[in-house]
mmCIF file of N, CA and C in Angstrom:
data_model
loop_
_atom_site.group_PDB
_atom_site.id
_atom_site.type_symbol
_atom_site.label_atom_id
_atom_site.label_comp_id
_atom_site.label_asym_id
_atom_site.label_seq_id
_atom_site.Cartn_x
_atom_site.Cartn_y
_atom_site.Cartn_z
ATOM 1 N N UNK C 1 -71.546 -0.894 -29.491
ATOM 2 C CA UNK C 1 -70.497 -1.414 -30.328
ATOM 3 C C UNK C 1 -71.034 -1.641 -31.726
ATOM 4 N N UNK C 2 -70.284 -0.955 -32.542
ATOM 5 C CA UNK C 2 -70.517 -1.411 -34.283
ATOM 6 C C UNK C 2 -69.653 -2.675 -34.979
ATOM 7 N N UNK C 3 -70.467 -3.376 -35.790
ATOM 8 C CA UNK C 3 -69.301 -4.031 -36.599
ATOM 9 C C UNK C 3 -68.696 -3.718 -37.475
ATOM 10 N N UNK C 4 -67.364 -3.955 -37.376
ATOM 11 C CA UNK C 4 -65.972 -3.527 -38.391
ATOM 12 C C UNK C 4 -65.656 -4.429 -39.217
ATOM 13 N N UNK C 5 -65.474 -4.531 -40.330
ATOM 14 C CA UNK C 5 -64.833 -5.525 -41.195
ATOM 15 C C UNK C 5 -63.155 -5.641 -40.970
ATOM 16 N N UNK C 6 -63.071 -6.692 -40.719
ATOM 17 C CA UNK C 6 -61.111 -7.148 -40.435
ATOM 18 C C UNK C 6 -60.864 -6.772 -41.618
ATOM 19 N N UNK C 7 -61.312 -6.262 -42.893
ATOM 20 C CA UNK C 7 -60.790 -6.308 -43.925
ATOM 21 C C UNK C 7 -60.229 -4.623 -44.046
ATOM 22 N N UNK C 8 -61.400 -3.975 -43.678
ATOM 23 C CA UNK C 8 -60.879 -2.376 -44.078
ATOM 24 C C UNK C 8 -60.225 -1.720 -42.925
ATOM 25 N N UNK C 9 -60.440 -2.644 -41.317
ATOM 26 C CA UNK C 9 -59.604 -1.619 -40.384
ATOM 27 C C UNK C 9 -58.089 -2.284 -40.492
ATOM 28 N N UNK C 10 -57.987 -3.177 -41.296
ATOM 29 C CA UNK C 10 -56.144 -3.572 -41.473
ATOM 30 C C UNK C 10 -56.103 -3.135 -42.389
ATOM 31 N N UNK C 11 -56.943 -2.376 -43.700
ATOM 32 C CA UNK C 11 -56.315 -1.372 -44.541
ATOM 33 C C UNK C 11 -56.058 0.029 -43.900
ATOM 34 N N UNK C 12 -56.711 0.378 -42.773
ATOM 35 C CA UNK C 12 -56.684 1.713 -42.471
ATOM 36 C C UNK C 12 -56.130 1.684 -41.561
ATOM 37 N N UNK C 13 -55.714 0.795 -40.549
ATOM 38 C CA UNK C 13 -54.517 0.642 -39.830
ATOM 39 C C UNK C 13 -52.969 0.975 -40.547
ATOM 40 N N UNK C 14 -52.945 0.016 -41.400
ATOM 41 C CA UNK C 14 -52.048 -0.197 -42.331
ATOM 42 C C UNK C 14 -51.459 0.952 -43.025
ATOM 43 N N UNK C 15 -52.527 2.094 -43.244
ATOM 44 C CA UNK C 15 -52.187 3.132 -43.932
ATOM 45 C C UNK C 15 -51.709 4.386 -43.213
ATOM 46 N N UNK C 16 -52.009 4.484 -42.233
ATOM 47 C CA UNK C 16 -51.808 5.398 -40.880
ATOM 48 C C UNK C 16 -50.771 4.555 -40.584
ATOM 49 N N UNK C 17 -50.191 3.578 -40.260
ATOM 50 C CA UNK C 17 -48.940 3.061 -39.499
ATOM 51 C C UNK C 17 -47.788 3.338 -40.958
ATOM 52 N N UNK C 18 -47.715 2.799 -42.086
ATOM 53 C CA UNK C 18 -47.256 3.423 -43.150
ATOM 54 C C UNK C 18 -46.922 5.052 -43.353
ATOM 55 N N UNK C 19 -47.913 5.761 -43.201
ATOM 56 C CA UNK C 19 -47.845 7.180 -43.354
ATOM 57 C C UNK C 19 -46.886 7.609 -42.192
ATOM 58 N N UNK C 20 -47.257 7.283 -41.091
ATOM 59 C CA UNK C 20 -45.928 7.952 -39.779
ATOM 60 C C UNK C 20 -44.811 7.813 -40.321
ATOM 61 N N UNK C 21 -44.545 6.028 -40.132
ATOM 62 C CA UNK C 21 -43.073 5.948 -40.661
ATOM 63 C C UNK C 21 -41.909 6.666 -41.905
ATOM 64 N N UNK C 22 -43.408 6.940 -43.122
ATOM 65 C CA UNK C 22 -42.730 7.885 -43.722
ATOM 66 C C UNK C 22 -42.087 9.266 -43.562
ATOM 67 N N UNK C 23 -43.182 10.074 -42.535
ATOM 68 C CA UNK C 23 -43.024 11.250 -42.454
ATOM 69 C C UNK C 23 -41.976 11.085 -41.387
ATOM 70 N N UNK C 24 -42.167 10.133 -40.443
ATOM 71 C CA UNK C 24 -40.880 9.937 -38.882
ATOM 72 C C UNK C 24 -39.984 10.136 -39.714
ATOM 73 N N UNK C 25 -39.503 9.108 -40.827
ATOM 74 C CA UNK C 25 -37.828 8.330 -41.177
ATOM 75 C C UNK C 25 -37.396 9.006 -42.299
ATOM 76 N N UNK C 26 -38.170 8.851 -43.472
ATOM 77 C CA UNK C 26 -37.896 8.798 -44.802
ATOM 78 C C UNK C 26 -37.827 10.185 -45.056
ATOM 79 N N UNK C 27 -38.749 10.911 -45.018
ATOM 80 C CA UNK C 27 -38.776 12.049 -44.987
ATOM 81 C C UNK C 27 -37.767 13.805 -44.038
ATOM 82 N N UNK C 28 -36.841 13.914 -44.917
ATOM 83 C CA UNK C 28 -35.918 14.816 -44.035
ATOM 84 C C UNK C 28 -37.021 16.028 -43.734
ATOM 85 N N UNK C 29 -36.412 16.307 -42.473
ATOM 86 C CA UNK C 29 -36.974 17.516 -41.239
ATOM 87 C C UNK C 29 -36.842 18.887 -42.658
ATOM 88 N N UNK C 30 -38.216 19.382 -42.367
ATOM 89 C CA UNK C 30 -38.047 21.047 -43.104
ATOM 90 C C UNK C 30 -37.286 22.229 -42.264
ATOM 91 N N UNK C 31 -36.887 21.800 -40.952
ATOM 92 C CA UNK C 31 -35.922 22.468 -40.320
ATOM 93 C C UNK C 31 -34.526 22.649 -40.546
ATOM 94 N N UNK C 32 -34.086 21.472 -40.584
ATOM 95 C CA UNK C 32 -32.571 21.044 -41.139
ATOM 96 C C UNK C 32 -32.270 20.367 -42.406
ATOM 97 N N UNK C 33 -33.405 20.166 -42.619
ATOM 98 C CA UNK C 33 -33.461 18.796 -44.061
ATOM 99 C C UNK C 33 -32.432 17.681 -43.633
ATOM 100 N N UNK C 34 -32.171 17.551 -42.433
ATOM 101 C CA UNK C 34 -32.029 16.065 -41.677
ATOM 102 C C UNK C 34 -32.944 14.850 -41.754
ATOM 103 N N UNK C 35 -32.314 13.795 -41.893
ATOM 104 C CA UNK C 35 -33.293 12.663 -41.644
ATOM 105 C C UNK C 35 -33.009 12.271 -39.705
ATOM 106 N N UNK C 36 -33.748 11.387 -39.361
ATOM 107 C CA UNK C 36 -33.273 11.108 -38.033
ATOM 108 C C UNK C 36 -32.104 9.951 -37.802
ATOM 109 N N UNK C 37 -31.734 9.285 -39.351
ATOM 110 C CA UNK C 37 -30.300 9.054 -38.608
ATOM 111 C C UNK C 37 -28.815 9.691 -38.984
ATOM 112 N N UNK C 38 -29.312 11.043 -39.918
ATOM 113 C CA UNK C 38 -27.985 11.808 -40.225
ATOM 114 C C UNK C 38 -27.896 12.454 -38.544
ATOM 115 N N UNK C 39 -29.289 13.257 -38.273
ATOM 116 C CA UNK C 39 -28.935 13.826 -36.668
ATOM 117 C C UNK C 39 -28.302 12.955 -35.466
ATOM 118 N N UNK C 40 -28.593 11.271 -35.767
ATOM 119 C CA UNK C 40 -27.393 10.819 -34.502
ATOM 120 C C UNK C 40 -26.585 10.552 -34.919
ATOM 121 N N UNK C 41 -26.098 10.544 -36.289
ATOM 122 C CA UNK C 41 -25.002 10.338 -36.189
ATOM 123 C C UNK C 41 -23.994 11.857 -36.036
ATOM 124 N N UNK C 42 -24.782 12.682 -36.641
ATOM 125 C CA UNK C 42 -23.937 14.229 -36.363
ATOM 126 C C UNK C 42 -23.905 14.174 -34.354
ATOM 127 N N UNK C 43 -24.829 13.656 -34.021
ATOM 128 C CA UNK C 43 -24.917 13.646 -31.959
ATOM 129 C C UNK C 43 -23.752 13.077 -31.915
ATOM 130 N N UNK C 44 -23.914 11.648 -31.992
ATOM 131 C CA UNK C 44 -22.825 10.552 -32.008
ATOM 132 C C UNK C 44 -21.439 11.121 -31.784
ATOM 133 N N UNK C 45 -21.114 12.124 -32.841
ATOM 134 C CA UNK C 45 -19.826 12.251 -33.617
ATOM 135 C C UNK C 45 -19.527 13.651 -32.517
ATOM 136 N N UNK C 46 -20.777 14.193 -31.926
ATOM 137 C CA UNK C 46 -20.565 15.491 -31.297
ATOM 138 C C UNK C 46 -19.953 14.925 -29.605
ATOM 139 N N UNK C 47 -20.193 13.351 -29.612
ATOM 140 C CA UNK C 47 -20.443 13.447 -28.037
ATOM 141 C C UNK C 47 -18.703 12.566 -28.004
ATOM 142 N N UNK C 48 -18.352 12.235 -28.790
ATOM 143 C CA UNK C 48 -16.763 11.472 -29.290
ATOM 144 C C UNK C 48 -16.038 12.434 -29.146
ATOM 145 N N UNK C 49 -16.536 13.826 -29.470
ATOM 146 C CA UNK C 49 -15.582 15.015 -29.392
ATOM 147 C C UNK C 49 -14.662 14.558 -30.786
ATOM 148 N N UNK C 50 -15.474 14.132 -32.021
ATOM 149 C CA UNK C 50 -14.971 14.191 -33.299
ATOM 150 C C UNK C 50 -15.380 15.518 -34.144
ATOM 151 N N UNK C 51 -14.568 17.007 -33.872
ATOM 152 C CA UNK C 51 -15.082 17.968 -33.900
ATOM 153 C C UNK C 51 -13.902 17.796 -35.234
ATOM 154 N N UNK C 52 -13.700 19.084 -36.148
ATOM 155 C CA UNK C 52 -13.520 19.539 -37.449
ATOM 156 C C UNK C 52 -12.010 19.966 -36.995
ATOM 157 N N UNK C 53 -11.694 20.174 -35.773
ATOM 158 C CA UNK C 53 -10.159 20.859 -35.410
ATOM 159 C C UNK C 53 -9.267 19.540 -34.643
ATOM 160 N N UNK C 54 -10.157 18.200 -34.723
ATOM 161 C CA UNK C 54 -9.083 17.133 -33.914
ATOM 162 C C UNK C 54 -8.690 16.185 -34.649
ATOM 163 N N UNK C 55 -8.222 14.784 -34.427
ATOM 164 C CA UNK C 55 -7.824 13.673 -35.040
ATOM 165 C C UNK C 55 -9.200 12.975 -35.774
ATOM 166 N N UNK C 56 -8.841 12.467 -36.986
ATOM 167 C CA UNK C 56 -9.864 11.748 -37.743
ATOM 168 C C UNK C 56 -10.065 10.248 -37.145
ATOM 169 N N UNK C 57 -11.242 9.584 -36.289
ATOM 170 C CA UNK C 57 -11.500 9.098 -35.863
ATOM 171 C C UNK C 57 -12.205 7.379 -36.846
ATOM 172 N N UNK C 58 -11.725 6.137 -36.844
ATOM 173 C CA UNK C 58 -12.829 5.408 -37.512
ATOM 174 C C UNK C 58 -13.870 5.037 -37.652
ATOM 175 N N UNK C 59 -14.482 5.374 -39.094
ATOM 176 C CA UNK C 59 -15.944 5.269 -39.775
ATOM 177 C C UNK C 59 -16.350 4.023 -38.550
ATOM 178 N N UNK C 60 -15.560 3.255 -38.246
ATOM 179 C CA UNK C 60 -16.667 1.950 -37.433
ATOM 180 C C UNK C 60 -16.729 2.054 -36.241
ATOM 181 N N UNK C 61 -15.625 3.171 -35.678
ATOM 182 C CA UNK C 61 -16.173 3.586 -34.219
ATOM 183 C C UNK C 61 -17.541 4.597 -34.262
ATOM 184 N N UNK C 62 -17.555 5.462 -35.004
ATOM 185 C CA UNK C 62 -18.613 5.984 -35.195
ATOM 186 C C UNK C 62 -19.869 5.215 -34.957
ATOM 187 N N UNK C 63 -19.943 4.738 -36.676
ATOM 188 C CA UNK C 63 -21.096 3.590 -36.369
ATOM 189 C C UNK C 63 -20.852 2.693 -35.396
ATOM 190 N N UNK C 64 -20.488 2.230 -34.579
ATOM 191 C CA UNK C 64 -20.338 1.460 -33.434
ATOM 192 C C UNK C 64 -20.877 2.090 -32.581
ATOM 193 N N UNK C 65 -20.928 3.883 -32.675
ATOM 194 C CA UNK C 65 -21.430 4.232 -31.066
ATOM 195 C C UNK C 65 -23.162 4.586 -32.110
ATOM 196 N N UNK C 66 -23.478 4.742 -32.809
ATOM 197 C CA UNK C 66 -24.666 5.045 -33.475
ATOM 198 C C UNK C 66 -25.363 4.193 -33.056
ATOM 199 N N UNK C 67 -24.636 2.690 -33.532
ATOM 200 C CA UNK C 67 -25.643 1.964 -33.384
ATOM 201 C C UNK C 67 -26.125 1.482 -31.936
ATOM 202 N N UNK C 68 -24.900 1.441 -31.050
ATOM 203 C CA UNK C 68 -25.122 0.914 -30.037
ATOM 204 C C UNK C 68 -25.907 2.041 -29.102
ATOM 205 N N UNK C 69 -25.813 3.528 -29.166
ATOM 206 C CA UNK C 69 -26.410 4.380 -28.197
ATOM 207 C C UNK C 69 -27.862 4.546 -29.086
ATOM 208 N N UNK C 70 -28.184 5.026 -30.169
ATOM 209 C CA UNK C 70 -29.325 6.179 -30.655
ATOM 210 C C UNK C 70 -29.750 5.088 -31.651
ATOM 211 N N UNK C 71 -29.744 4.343 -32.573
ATOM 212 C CA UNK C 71 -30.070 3.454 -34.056
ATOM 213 C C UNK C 71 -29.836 2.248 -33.957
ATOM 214 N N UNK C 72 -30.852 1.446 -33.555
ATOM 215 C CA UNK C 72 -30.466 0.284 -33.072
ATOM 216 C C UNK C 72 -30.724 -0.500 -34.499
ATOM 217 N N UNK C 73 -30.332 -0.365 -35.745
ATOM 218 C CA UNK C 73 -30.679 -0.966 -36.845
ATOM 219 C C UNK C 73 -29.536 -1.253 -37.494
ATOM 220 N N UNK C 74 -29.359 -1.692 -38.694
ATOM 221 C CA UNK C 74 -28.342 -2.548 -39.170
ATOM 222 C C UNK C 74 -27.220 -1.240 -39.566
ATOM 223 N N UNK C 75 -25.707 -1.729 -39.319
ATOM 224 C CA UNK C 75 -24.267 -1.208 -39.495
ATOM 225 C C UNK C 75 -24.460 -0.402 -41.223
ATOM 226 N N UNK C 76 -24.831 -1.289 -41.787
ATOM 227 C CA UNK C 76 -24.931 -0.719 -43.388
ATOM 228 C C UNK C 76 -25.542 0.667 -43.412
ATOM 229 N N UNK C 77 -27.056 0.645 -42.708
ATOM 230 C CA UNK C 77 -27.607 1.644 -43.364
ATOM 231 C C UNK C 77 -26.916 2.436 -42.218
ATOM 232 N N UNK C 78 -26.804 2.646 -41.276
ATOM 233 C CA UNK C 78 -26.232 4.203 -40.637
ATOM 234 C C UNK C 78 -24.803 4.683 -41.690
ATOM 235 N N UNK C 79 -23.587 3.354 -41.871
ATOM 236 C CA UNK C 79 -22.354 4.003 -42.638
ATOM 237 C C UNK C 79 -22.818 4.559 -43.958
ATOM 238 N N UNK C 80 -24.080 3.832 -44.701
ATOM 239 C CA UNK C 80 -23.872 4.628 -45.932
ATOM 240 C C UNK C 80 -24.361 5.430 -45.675
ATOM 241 N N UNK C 81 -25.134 6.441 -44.981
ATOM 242 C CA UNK C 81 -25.706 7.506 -44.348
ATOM 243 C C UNK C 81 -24.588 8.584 -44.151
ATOM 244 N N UNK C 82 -24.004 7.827 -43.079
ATOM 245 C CA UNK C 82 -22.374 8.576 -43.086
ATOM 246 C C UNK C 82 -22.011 9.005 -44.185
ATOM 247 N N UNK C 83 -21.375 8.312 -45.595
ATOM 248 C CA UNK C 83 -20.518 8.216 -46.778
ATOM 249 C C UNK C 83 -21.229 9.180 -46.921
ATOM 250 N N UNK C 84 -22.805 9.126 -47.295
ATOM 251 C CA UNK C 84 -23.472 10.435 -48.272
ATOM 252 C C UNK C 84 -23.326 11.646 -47.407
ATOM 253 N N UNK C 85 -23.106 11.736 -46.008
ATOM 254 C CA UNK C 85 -22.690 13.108 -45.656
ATOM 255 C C UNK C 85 -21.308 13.436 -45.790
ATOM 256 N N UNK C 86 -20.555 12.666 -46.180
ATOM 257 C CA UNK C 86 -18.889 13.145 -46.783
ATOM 258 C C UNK C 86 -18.786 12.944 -48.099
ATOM 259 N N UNK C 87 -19.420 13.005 -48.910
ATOM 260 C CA UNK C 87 -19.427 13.451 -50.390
ATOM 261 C C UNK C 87 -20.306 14.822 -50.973
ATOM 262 N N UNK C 88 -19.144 14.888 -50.933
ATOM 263 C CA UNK C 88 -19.390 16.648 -51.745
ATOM 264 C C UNK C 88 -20.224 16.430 -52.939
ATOM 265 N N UNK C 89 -20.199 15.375 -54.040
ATOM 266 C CA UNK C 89 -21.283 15.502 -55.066
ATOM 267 C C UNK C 89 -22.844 15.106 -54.766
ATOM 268 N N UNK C 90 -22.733 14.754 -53.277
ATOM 269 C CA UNK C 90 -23.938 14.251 -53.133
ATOM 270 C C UNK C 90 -25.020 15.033 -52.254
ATOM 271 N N UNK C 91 -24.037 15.783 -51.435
ATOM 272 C CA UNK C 91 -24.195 17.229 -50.642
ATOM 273 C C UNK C 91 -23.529 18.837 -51.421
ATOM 274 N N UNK C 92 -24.721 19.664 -51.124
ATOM 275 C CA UNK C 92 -23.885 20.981 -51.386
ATOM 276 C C UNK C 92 -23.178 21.042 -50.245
ATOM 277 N N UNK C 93 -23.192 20.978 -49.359
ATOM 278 C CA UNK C 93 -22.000 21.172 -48.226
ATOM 279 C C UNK C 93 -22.261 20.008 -47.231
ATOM 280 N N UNK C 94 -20.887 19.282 -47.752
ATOM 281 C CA UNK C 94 -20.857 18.498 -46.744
ATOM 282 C C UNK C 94 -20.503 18.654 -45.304
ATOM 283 N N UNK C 95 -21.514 17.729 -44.304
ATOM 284 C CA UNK C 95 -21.200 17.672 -42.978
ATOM 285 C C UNK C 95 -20.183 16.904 -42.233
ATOM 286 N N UNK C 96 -19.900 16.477 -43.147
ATOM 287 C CA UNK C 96 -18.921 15.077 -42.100
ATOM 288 C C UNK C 96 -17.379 15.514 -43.526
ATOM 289 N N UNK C 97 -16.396 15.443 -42.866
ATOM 290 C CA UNK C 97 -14.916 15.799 -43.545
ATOM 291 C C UNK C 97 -14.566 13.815 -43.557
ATOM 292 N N UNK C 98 -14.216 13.411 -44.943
ATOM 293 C CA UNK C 98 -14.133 12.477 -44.854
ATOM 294 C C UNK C 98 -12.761 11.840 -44.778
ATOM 295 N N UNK C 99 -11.488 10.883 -44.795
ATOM 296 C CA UNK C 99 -10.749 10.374 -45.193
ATOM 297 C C UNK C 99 -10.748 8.812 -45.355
ATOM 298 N N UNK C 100 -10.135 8.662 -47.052
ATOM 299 C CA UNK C 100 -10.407 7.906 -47.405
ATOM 300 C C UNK C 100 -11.139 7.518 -48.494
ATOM 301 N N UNK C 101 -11.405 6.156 -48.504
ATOM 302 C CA UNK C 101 -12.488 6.002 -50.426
ATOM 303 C C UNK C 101 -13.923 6.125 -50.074
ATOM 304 N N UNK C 102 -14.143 7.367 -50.297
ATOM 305 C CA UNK C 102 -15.799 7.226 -50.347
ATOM 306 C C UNK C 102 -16.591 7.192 -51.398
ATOM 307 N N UNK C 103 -16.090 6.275 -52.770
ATOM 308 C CA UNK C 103 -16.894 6.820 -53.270
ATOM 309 C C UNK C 103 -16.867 7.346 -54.446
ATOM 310 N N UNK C 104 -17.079 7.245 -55.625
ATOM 311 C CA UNK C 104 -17.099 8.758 -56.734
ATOM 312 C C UNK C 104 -18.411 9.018 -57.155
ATOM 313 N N UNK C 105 -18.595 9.962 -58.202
ATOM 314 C CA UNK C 105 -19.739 10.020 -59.208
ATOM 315 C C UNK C 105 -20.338 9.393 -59.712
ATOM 316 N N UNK C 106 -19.493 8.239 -60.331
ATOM 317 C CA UNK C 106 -19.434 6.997 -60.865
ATOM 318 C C UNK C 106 -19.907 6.270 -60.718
ATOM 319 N N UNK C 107 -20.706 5.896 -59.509
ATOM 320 C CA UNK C 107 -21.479 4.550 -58.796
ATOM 321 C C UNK C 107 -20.182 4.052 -57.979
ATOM 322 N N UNK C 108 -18.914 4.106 -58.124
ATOM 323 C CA UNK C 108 -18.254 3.282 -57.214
ATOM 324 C C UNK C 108 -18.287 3.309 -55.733
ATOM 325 N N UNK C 109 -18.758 2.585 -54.798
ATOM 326 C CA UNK C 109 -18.717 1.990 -53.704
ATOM 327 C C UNK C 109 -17.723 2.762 -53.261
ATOM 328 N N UNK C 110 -18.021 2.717 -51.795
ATOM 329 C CA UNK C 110 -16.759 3.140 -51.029
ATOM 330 C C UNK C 110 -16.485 2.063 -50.312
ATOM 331 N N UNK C 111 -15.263 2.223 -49.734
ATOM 332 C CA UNK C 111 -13.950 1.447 -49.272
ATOM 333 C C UNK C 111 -15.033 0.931 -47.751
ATOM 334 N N UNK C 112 -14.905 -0.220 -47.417
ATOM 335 C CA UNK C 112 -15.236 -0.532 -45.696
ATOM 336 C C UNK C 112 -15.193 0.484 -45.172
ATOM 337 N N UNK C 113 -15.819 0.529 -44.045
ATOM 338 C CA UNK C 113 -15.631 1.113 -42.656
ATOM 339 C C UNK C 113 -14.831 0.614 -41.937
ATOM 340 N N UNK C 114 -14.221 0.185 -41.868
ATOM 341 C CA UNK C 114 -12.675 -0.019 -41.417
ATOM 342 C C UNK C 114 -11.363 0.475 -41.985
ATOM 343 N N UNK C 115 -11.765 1.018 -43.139
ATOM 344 C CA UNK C 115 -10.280 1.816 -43.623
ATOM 345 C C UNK C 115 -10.810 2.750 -44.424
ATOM 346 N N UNK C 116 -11.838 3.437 -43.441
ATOM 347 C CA UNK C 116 -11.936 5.502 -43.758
ATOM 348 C C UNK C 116 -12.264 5.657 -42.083
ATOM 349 N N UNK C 117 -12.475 7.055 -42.070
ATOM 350 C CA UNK C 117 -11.781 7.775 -40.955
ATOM 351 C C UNK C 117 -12.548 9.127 -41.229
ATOM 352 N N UNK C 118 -13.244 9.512 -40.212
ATOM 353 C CA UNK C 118 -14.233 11.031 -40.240
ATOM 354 C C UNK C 118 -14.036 11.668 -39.620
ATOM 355 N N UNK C 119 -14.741 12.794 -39.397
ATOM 356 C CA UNK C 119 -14.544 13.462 -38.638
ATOM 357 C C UNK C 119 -15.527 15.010 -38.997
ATOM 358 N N UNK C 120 -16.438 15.725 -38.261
ATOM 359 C CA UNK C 120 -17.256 16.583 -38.390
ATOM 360 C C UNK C 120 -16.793 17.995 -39.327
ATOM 361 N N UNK C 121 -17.196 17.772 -40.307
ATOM 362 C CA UNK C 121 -17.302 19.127 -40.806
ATOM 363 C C UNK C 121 -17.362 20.367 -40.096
ATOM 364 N N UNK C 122 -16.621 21.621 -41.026
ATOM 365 C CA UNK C 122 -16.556 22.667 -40.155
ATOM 366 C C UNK C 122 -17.836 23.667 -39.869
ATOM 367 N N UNK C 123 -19.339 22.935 -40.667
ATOM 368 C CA UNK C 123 -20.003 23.755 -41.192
ATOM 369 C C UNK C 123 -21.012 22.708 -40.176
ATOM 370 N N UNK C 124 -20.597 21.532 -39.987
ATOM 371 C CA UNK C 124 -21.525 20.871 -38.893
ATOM 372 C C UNK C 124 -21.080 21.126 -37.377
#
């Protein structure tokens, strides 16, 4: 056995536990340029049978099944996740068909998740 300083293996812990999380979360897939919670929520929305040819379903049932099946993390960050996949200025092609206020160019906020309504793009 060698001695370790508590000082540099909680920097190098620290930096390796840091580095995953980036490349896990933050960082979108070079496959899809997905992050991992645009893909459950595109699952989510696939397993609702909220397909591009049926009824527009609510933004909070969505996130309701996100969070409760696949993202067990806070309501905010999965819906605004959502919003940025139904804005066309924010996507070249958006995945999610939106209805409702999502939003402009502008910085303006979109409307609750309780009064918009999604539903899968034809291209997702």
């Amino acid at each position: 056995m060698s001695d370790i300083s508590i000082e540099k293996e909680l920097q190098k812990s620290y930096l390796e536990y840091s580095l995953s999380v980036i490349i896990g979360r933050a960082i979108p897939d070079v496959r899809d340029g997905l992050k991992p919670v645009h893909r459950r929520i595109l699952f989510a929305m696939h397993e609702l049978g909220n397909t591009y040819n049926r009824a527009y379903k609510k933004s909070a049932r969505v996130v309701g099944d996100v969070i409760g099946k696949f993202h067990p993390h806070g309501d905010s960050a999965v819906y605004d996740a959502l919003v940025r996949m139904a804005q066309d200025f924010n996507m070249r092609d958006p995945l999610v068909d939106g209805q409702g206020n999502f939003g402009s160019i502008d910085g303006d906020a979109a409307a609750a998740m309780r009064y918009t309504e999604v539903r899968m793009s034809k291209l997702a």
